[in-house]
Amino acid sequence: SNVLAGKYQGKVYFVNPKGGEIIGRHVFKSVTEISDPVDLAVVTIPANKVLALIPELKAKKIKNVLLITSGFAEVGAEGKRMEEELVKHAREAGIIILGPNTMGISNPHISLYCTGTHVRPKPGDTMLVTQSGNLGTQLLAFAEKEGIGIRAFAGSGNEAMITIEDAMEGFEVDQLTKTVVLYIESIKNGRRFFEAAKRVGKKKPIIALKGGRTEAGAQAAASHTGAMASNVKVFKAVCRQAGIILVDHPMDLLDLSAAFSSLPLPKGKRVGIVTLGGGWGVVACDLCMENSLEVPQLSETVINRINNLLPGFWNHANPVDLVGEMNTEIHMTILEELIQWEGCDAVIHMGIIGRRIMIQSVMESTVALDKNYDNNFVEGALAYLDNFEKQFVERTVTLMEKYEKPIAGVYLLNDNKTRTITEVEGCKYRGVNFITPERTVKALAQMYQYAQWLKG
Amino acid sequence: SNVLAGKYQGKVYFVNPKGGEIIGRHVFKSVTEISDPVDLAVVTIPANKVLALIPELKAKKIKNVLLITSGFAEVGAEGKRMEEELVKHAREAGIIILGPNTMGISNPHISLYCTGTHVRPKPGDTMLVTQSGNLGTQLLAFAEKEGIGIRAFAGSGNEAMITIEDAMEGFEVDQLTKTVVLYIESIKNGRRFFEAAKRVGKKKPIIALKGGRTEAGAQAAASHTGAMASNVKVFKAVCRQAGIILVDHPMDLLDLSAAFSSLPLPKGKRVGIVTLGGGWGVVACDLCMENSLEVPQLSETVINRINNLLPGFWNHANPVDLVGEMNTEIHMTILEELIQWEGCDAVIHMGIIGRRIMIQSVMESTVALDKNYDNNFVEGALAYLDNFEKQFVERTVTLMEKYEKPIAGVYLLNDNKTRTITEVEGCKYRGVNFITPERTVKALAQMYQYAQWLKG
């Protein structure tokens, strides 16, 4: 039902030996009854009946099977035997299986959402492959929520035939893929994986989370055992060499894919910070330093330029504290002063976006107390602020194009309108804003490290 | 306007030399014109006019002043001189000043919300004092959003008279305070602070974020310079000794205050995990190990008991993978099996709460495709799921009371109904659920370390 409700652009046929009708659609008793050619069979019948399906698929010349069914190698010896036999017969029949035991695939570019969990992220350039279906679909759900576009997703399941190593070669040639995101528990052919990674990584960043880093974690992942799981230090070292960006938490995968896909790479590690609050600036500054970035002193030229914009008691330092200045045009101008400054490789802005939410509550208090104002006043002001945020993001994206330096933000507060990614029509970059300073700093720090690795 | 719109339970008078009316209320030309006694003067007049106010306040016998006005010590030498003179005169007049340069105070227990940012968290037991007003009010806004109750808040500003050391003594005797949360840039009297911390910390956990941990960060915090800012290693060591729980990120302050205020302390470090998805379980397991917690093997008794509940192919290990089991009663029973098991000091559940959001999208797809279902079907099912989540949280809280072990959760997905804290009427504990596994694991790990420190 996810495929149909997702408005897939191709044709979909139902097959069930019982035939009949489901939601007003004809149900074929066998794939061979379908007259049109079929590109992909999505199989969900019980494990012990899958083998018998192979001759039918072969007769219908179906080459590709998405085998969602579980109950194979992951449940023990008997399942493993069944899986091996299935692979043998599929190979003989010229059939390729993705799975078994997968949560499915999706390709938002053709509106194909074929996953158990009904999530429909928008089309984009982040490729997501996960060796855990539930983790994958959860990430897709967050991607949908945060406006992060997805090139395609696959839960690789038991990897009976198609492995994550195969996928690596796909990423290399796929023009639509700009960023690769992986959740890995084990790799069957480590050498092949890392050689592919080294090639792909030079063209597009590979961001990975390793499940089973600890002994207990590896035991928990035991149903997918592989050689790599046993030595995490080796895995980490090889990843570093291959330029793979390793993260510690699932959500980091999305944060980094958002940043890498949407921002130019920083050429150095010097960060300019502009903040609507002093304490928030101190925190960001500490985080930059702790993540191997630098927060350089402002040059005299920059100080003089900002002197013309802020009251005399401004802090004359980086982070630039906007001292509660309300004039939004000044925020933008100071941001531009920082990004164009040659002493600065990236800019973080804090609290400029999301102020809308705070101002709304001030205005609601005013309306509640003062009869001279009404709800139209609040709505008018909110429309103005929404528009300002839109313009501000557009301006940051334009500045990124002009100076080829990344600009990323931190929301003052978040609500249901708040998204990590804001697209700006006709621009190759996008607005990136996170809810906390640590997420913004981490993203820039990882981008800087990747840029360093590229330089070799 | 925040005080009035926040429906403060006491009386509020406006004072302005011009007199007249504001929003239909009489404006007194001077505080001496007010006939009733006044507990607190909230001062926002320009810095250079504050000194002249002192005799008036003295005449009216106002002992307490909240001085929001900025432009004192934080802006340079002349401001510093003004601040010193003000303090001298205030002291002579028997007046105590909080501030200057503060974002204000709030006490939700008497509906007093006197902060520049209009945030109104609910009454609770977390005391929040921050040496940065904007960071403080931002944290209050997130607390409001996440359902985290606040005992009281103060932005301590320049600490011209009342310092964070004074506040420490207040926390010690205040019966309503269960958890203390601090944002610290510098401490004027380190010895006094840490001696108080050691005493308070034995009774209630103190959670602190240090701004200016790095050289650049300390420079950014320079307007608040103090001896402590210069040596972070010493600061950290002394905190550890005094049992102060140090965090790295602003949001950790709230996460930990939620956990410490709402859960019993774990007696050991062994964590039982129950998860609706295998990959998510692997991730949680790694995070537990990396945060000095343990994920013990299940005992045979526990395995046998779960054998009666899950299909034969369940993973027979901790984390317990619920293998997509839909029967929610089984989730609850397995959770209880883990929490009552003597080999386990705390339980994390993952993906049981927040499934509502995923199931909603499945149902919406169904309704979109199949005319046999309508929106009433979706609404009915959602009401059922909402009710299940409510019951599940109630059950976890009841189990915590019964076994005196903490249970914390991870949302499968989040929406605007999702909150960190869920109150359960008549219970001393509360439901605690975070959006990511790392936040849940971090909270339990810090609670375990604090429990260890308490044991000495």
Short mmCIF file of N, CA and C in Angstrom, two decimals, chain A residues 247-356:
data_model
loop_
_atom_site.label_atom_id
_atom_site.label_comp_id
_atom_site.label_asym_id
_atom_site.label_seq_id
_atom_site.Cartn_x
_atom_site.Cartn_y
_atom_site.Cartn_z
N VAL A 247 30.77 8.30 12.10
CA VAL A 247 30.04 9.03 13.14
C VAL A 247 29.66 8.08 14.27
N ASP A 248 29.24 8.66 15.40
CA ASP A 248 28.92 7.85 16.58
C ASP A 248 27.44 7.60 16.77
N HIS A 249 26.60 8.48 16.22
CA HIS A 249 25.17 8.41 16.49
C HIS A 249 24.37 8.38 15.20
N PRO A 250 23.26 7.64 15.19
CA PRO A 250 22.46 7.56 13.96
C PRO A 250 22.11 8.93 13.37
N MET A 251 21.69 9.86 14.23
CA MET A 251 21.24 11.14 13.68
C MET A 251 22.37 11.94 13.04
N ASP A 252 23.62 11.67 13.46
CA ASP A 252 24.76 12.34 12.82
C ASP A 252 24.80 12.03 11.33
N LEU A 253 24.36 10.83 10.96
CA LEU A 253 24.37 10.44 9.55
C LEU A 253 23.56 11.45 8.73
N LEU A 254 22.37 11.79 9.25
CA LEU A 254 21.52 12.73 8.52
C LEU A 254 22.06 14.14 8.57
N ASP A 255 22.56 14.54 9.75
CA ASP A 255 23.10 15.89 9.88
C ASP A 255 24.21 16.10 8.87
N LEU A 256 25.10 15.12 8.78
CA LEU A 256 26.23 15.29 7.87
C LEU A 256 25.79 15.19 6.42
N SER A 257 24.84 14.32 6.12
CA SER A 257 24.39 14.25 4.73
C SER A 257 23.77 15.58 4.34
N ALA A 258 23.03 16.20 5.27
CA ALA A 258 22.43 17.51 5.00
C ALA A 258 23.53 18.54 4.71
N ALA A 259 24.55 18.56 5.55
CA ALA A 259 25.61 19.56 5.40
C ALA A 259 26.42 19.32 4.13
N PHE A 260 26.88 18.07 3.95
CA PHE A 260 27.73 17.76 2.79
C PHE A 260 27.00 18.00 1.47
N SER A 261 25.71 17.68 1.43
CA SER A 261 24.96 17.83 0.17
C SER A 261 24.64 19.29 -0.13
N SER A 262 24.66 20.12 0.89
CA SER A 262 24.07 21.46 0.72
C SER A 262 25.04 22.62 0.81
N LEU A 263 26.26 22.36 1.32
CA LEU A 263 27.20 23.45 1.55
C LEU A 263 28.49 23.22 0.76
N PRO A 264 29.17 24.31 0.38
CA PRO A 264 30.52 24.13 -0.18
C PRO A 264 31.47 23.66 0.92
N LEU A 265 32.52 22.92 0.56
CA LEU A 265 33.50 22.47 1.56
C LEU A 265 34.32 23.65 2.06
N PRO A 266 34.60 23.70 3.37
CA PRO A 266 35.46 24.78 3.87
C PRO A 266 36.91 24.53 3.43
N LYS A 267 37.61 25.60 3.09
CA LYS A 267 39.00 25.43 2.64
C LYS A 267 39.96 25.43 3.82
N GLY A 268 39.53 25.92 4.93
CA GLY A 268 40.37 25.93 6.13
C GLY A 268 39.49 25.75 7.35
N LYS A 269 40.09 25.93 8.54
CA LYS A 269 39.34 25.62 9.75
C LYS A 269 38.95 26.86 10.56
N ARG A 270 39.08 28.04 9.99
CA ARG A 270 38.79 29.27 10.74
C ARG A 270 37.31 29.64 10.61
N VAL A 271 36.63 29.72 11.75
CA VAL A 271 35.19 29.93 11.76
C VAL A 271 34.86 31.31 12.32
N GLY A 272 34.05 32.05 11.58
CA GLY A 272 33.48 33.29 12.10
C GLY A 272 32.11 32.98 12.68
N ILE A 273 31.81 33.55 13.84
CA ILE A 273 30.53 33.27 14.49
C ILE A 273 29.80 34.59 14.71
N VAL A 274 28.53 34.61 14.35
CA VAL A 274 27.71 35.77 14.64
C VAL A 274 26.51 35.26 15.44
N THR A 275 26.25 35.91 16.60
CA THR A 275 25.26 35.35 17.52
C THR A 275 24.38 36.43 18.12
N LEU A 276 23.11 36.09 18.34
CA LEU A 276 22.21 37.04 18.99
C LEU A 276 22.33 36.98 20.50
N GLY A 277 23.15 36.07 21.03
CA GLY A 277 23.30 36.00 22.48
C GLY A 277 24.71 35.63 22.87
N GLY A 278 25.26 36.30 23.87
CA GLY A 278 26.65 36.10 24.25
C GLY A 278 26.96 34.68 24.71
N GLY A 279 26.15 34.13 25.60
CA GLY A 279 26.41 32.80 26.15
C GLY A 279 26.42 31.74 25.07
N TRP A 280 25.45 31.82 24.20
CA TRP A 280 25.36 30.88 23.07
C TRP A 280 26.64 30.95 22.23
N GLY A 281 27.19 32.16 22.08
CA GLY A 281 28.43 32.35 21.33
C GLY A 281 29.62 31.70 22.04
N VAL A 282 29.68 31.85 23.35
CA VAL A 282 30.76 31.23 24.14
C VAL A 282 30.72 29.71 23.94
N VAL A 283 29.52 29.15 24.04
CA VAL A 283 29.34 27.71 23.88
C VAL A 283 29.81 27.25 22.50
N ALA A 284 29.43 27.97 21.46
CA ALA A 284 29.81 27.59 20.10
C ALA A 284 31.32 27.67 19.93
N CYS A 285 31.90 28.67 20.55
CA CYS A 285 33.34 28.88 20.48
C CYS A 285 34.09 27.68 21.11
N ASP A 286 33.66 27.30 22.31
CA ASP A 286 34.24 26.12 22.96
C ASP A 286 34.11 24.89 22.06
N LEU A 287 32.93 24.70 21.49
CA LEU A 287 32.70 23.50 20.69
C LEU A 287 33.58 23.51 19.44
N CYS A 288 33.76 24.67 18.82
CA CYS A 288 34.64 24.75 17.65
C CYS A 288 36.05 24.30 18.05
N MET A 289 36.56 24.86 19.13
CA MET A 289 37.92 24.54 19.56
C MET A 289 38.05 23.05 19.88
N GLU A 290 37.02 22.50 20.53
CA GLU A 290 37.09 21.09 20.92
C GLU A 290 36.92 20.16 19.72
N ASN A 291 36.46 20.70 18.60
CA ASN A 291 36.31 19.88 17.39
C ASN A 291 37.36 20.25 16.34
N SER A 292 38.51 20.76 16.82
CA SER A 292 39.65 21.05 15.94
C SER A 292 39.38 22.14 14.91
N LEU A 293 38.45 23.00 15.19
CA LEU A 293 38.28 24.18 14.36
C LEU A 293 38.91 25.37 15.10
N GLU A 294 39.02 26.51 14.42
CA GLU A 294 39.58 27.70 15.06
C GLU A 294 38.58 28.84 15.03
N VAL A 295 38.65 29.70 16.02
CA VAL A 295 37.82 30.89 16.04
C VAL A 295 38.77 32.08 16.08
N PRO A 296 39.17 32.56 14.90
CA PRO A 296 40.24 33.57 14.84
C PRO A 296 39.80 34.93 15.37
N GLN A 297 40.77 35.73 15.82
CA GLN A 297 40.50 37.12 16.19
C GLN A 297 40.10 37.90 14.93
N LEU A 298 39.20 38.84 15.09
CA LEU A 298 38.79 39.67 13.95
C LEU A 298 39.95 40.57 13.53
N SER A 299 40.06 40.82 12.23
CA SER A 299 41.06 41.77 11.75
C SER A 299 40.57 43.19 12.04
N GLU A 300 41.50 44.15 12.01
CA GLU A 300 41.08 45.53 12.28
C GLU A 300 40.08 46.03 11.25
N THR A 301 40.30 45.61 10.01
CA THR A 301 39.38 46.03 8.94
C THR A 301 37.95 45.57 9.27
N VAL A 302 37.83 44.31 9.66
CA VAL A 302 36.49 43.78 9.95
C VAL A 302 35.89 44.53 11.14
N ILE A 303 36.71 44.75 12.17
CA ILE A 303 36.22 45.48 13.35
C ILE A 303 35.72 46.87 12.95
N ASN A 304 36.51 47.55 12.12
CA ASN A 304 36.09 48.89 11.69
C ASN A 304 34.78 48.86 10.93
N ARG A 305 34.64 47.85 10.09
CA ARG A 305 33.40 47.76 9.31
C ARG A 305 32.20 47.51 10.22
N ILE A 306 32.40 46.63 11.22
CA ILE A 306 31.27 46.35 12.12
C ILE A 306 31.01 47.53 13.05
N ASN A 307 32.06 48.30 13.36
CA ASN A 307 31.87 49.53 14.14
C ASN A 307 30.80 50.44 13.54
N ASN A 308 30.72 50.42 12.20
CA ASN A 308 29.73 51.25 11.52
C ASN A 308 28.31 50.70 11.64
N LEU A 309 28.22 49.46 12.13
CA LEU A 309 26.91 48.80 12.12
C LEU A 309 26.31 48.63 13.52
N LEU A 310 27.17 48.36 14.50
CA LEU A 310 26.67 48.07 15.85
C LEU A 310 27.01 49.22 16.80
N PRO A 311 26.26 49.35 17.91
CA PRO A 311 26.58 50.38 18.91
C PRO A 311 27.99 50.19 19.48
N GLY A 312 28.59 51.27 19.96
CA GLY A 312 29.99 51.28 20.38
C GLY A 312 30.37 50.19 21.37
N PHE A 313 29.41 49.72 22.19
CA PHE A 313 29.77 48.75 23.23
C PHE A 313 29.74 47.30 22.74
N TRP A 314 29.65 47.09 21.42
CA TRP A 314 29.69 45.69 20.93
C TRP A 314 31.05 45.09 21.29
N ASN A 315 31.12 43.76 21.28
CA ASN A 315 32.27 43.10 21.92
C ASN A 315 33.57 43.13 21.11
N HIS A 316 33.55 43.65 19.89
CA HIS A 316 34.78 43.79 19.09
C HIS A 316 35.54 42.49 18.95
N ALA A 317 34.87 41.38 18.90
CA ALA A 317 35.57 40.09 18.85
C ALA A 317 34.73 39.06 18.14
N ASN A 318 35.36 37.97 17.82
CA ASN A 318 34.71 36.80 17.24
C ASN A 318 34.55 35.80 18.38
N PRO A 319 33.35 35.29 18.68
CA PRO A 319 32.04 35.52 18.08
C PRO A 319 31.56 36.97 18.17
N VAL A 320 30.94 37.44 17.09
CA VAL A 320 30.35 38.77 17.09
C VAL A 320 28.97 38.69 17.75
N ASP A 321 28.85 39.37 18.90
CA ASP A 321 27.58 39.39 19.62
C ASP A 321 26.72 40.52 19.06
N LEU A 322 25.56 40.20 18.55
CA LEU A 322 24.70 41.21 17.91
C LEU A 322 24.00 42.09 18.95
N VAL A 323 24.35 41.89 20.21
CA VAL A 323 23.85 42.70 21.34
C VAL A 323 22.36 43.03 21.21
N GLY A 324 21.58 42.01 20.87
CA GLY A 324 20.14 42.19 20.83
C GLY A 324 19.63 43.10 19.72
N GLU A 325 20.52 43.50 18.84
CA GLU A 325 20.13 44.36 17.70
C GLU A 325 18.93 43.75 16.98
N MET A 326 17.90 44.57 16.75
CA MET A 326 16.69 44.05 16.13
C MET A 326 16.68 44.22 14.61
N ASN A 327 17.47 45.16 14.11
CA ASN A 327 17.47 45.44 12.68
C ASN A 327 18.08 44.27 11.89
N THR A 328 17.20 43.57 11.20
CA THR A 328 17.62 42.34 10.55
C THR A 328 18.57 42.60 9.38
N GLU A 329 18.47 43.79 8.80
CA GLU A 329 19.38 44.13 7.69
C GLU A 329 20.82 44.14 8.21
N ILE A 330 21.00 44.59 9.44
CA ILE A 330 22.33 44.62 10.05
C ILE A 330 22.87 43.20 10.26
N HIS A 331 22.00 42.28 10.67
CA HIS A 331 22.44 40.88 10.81
C HIS A 331 23.04 40.39 9.50
N MET A 332 22.31 40.67 8.44
CA MET A 332 22.76 40.18 7.13
C MET A 332 24.08 40.82 6.73
N THR A 333 24.20 42.12 6.96
CA THR A 333 25.41 42.82 6.56
C THR A 333 26.62 42.29 7.33
N ILE A 334 26.46 42.07 8.62
CA ILE A 334 27.58 41.56 9.43
C ILE A 334 27.97 40.15 8.97
N LEU A 335 26.96 39.34 8.68
CA LEU A 335 27.23 38.01 8.16
C LEU A 335 28.09 38.10 6.89
N GLU A 336 27.75 39.03 6.02
CA GLU A 336 28.52 39.18 4.78
C GLU A 336 29.93 39.69 5.07
N GLU A 337 30.07 40.59 6.05
CA GLU A 337 31.42 41.06 6.41
C GLU A 337 32.29 39.87 6.83
N LEU A 338 31.72 38.95 7.56
CA LEU A 338 32.51 37.80 8.02
C LEU A 338 32.86 36.87 6.87
N ILE A 339 31.87 36.56 6.04
CA ILE A 339 32.10 35.54 5.01
C ILE A 339 33.07 36.06 3.95
N GLN A 340 33.09 37.37 3.71
CA GLN A 340 33.99 37.89 2.68
C GLN A 340 35.39 38.12 3.23
N TRP A 341 35.52 38.07 4.54
CA TRP A 341 36.82 38.30 5.20
C TRP A 341 37.75 37.13 4.89
N GLU A 342 38.94 37.42 4.42
CA GLU A 342 39.86 36.36 4.01
C GLU A 342 40.39 35.55 5.20
N GLY A 343 40.22 36.07 6.42
CA GLY A 343 40.68 35.36 7.62
C GLY A 343 39.70 34.30 8.10
N CYS A 344 38.69 34.02 7.30
CA CYS A 344 37.59 33.18 7.76
C CYS A 344 37.18 32.19 6.66
N ASP A 345 37.05 30.91 7.03
CA ASP A 345 36.74 29.87 6.05
C ASP A 345 35.28 29.41 6.08
N ALA A 346 34.59 29.74 7.17
CA ALA A 346 33.20 29.31 7.31
C ALA A 346 32.53 30.22 8.33
N VAL A 347 31.22 30.34 8.23
CA VAL A 347 30.50 31.18 9.20
C VAL A 347 29.35 30.41 9.83
N ILE A 348 29.23 30.55 11.15
CA ILE A 348 28.08 30.02 11.88
C ILE A 348 27.25 31.20 12.37
N HIS A 349 25.95 31.18 12.09
CA HIS A 349 25.08 32.20 12.67
C HIS A 349 24.12 31.53 13.65
N MET A 350 23.87 32.24 14.75
CA MET A 350 23.11 31.63 15.85
C MET A 350 21.99 32.54 16.31
N GLY A 351 20.79 31.99 16.34
CA GLY A 351 19.68 32.71 16.95
C GLY A 351 18.98 33.70 16.04
N ILE A 352 19.48 33.84 14.80
CA ILE A 352 18.82 34.78 13.88
C ILE A 352 17.58 34.10 13.29
N ILE A 353 17.75 32.82 12.98
CA ILE A 353 16.62 32.02 12.50
C ILE A 353 15.95 31.37 13.72
N GLY A 354 14.61 31.42 13.76
CA GLY A 354 13.87 30.84 14.88
C GLY A 354 13.45 31.91 15.89
N ARG A 355 13.89 33.16 15.65
CA ARG A 355 13.50 34.24 16.55
C ARG A 355 12.00 34.52 16.42
N ARG A 356 11.51 34.26 15.22
CA ARG A 356 10.08 34.29 14.95
C ARG A 356 9.24 33.68 16.08
#
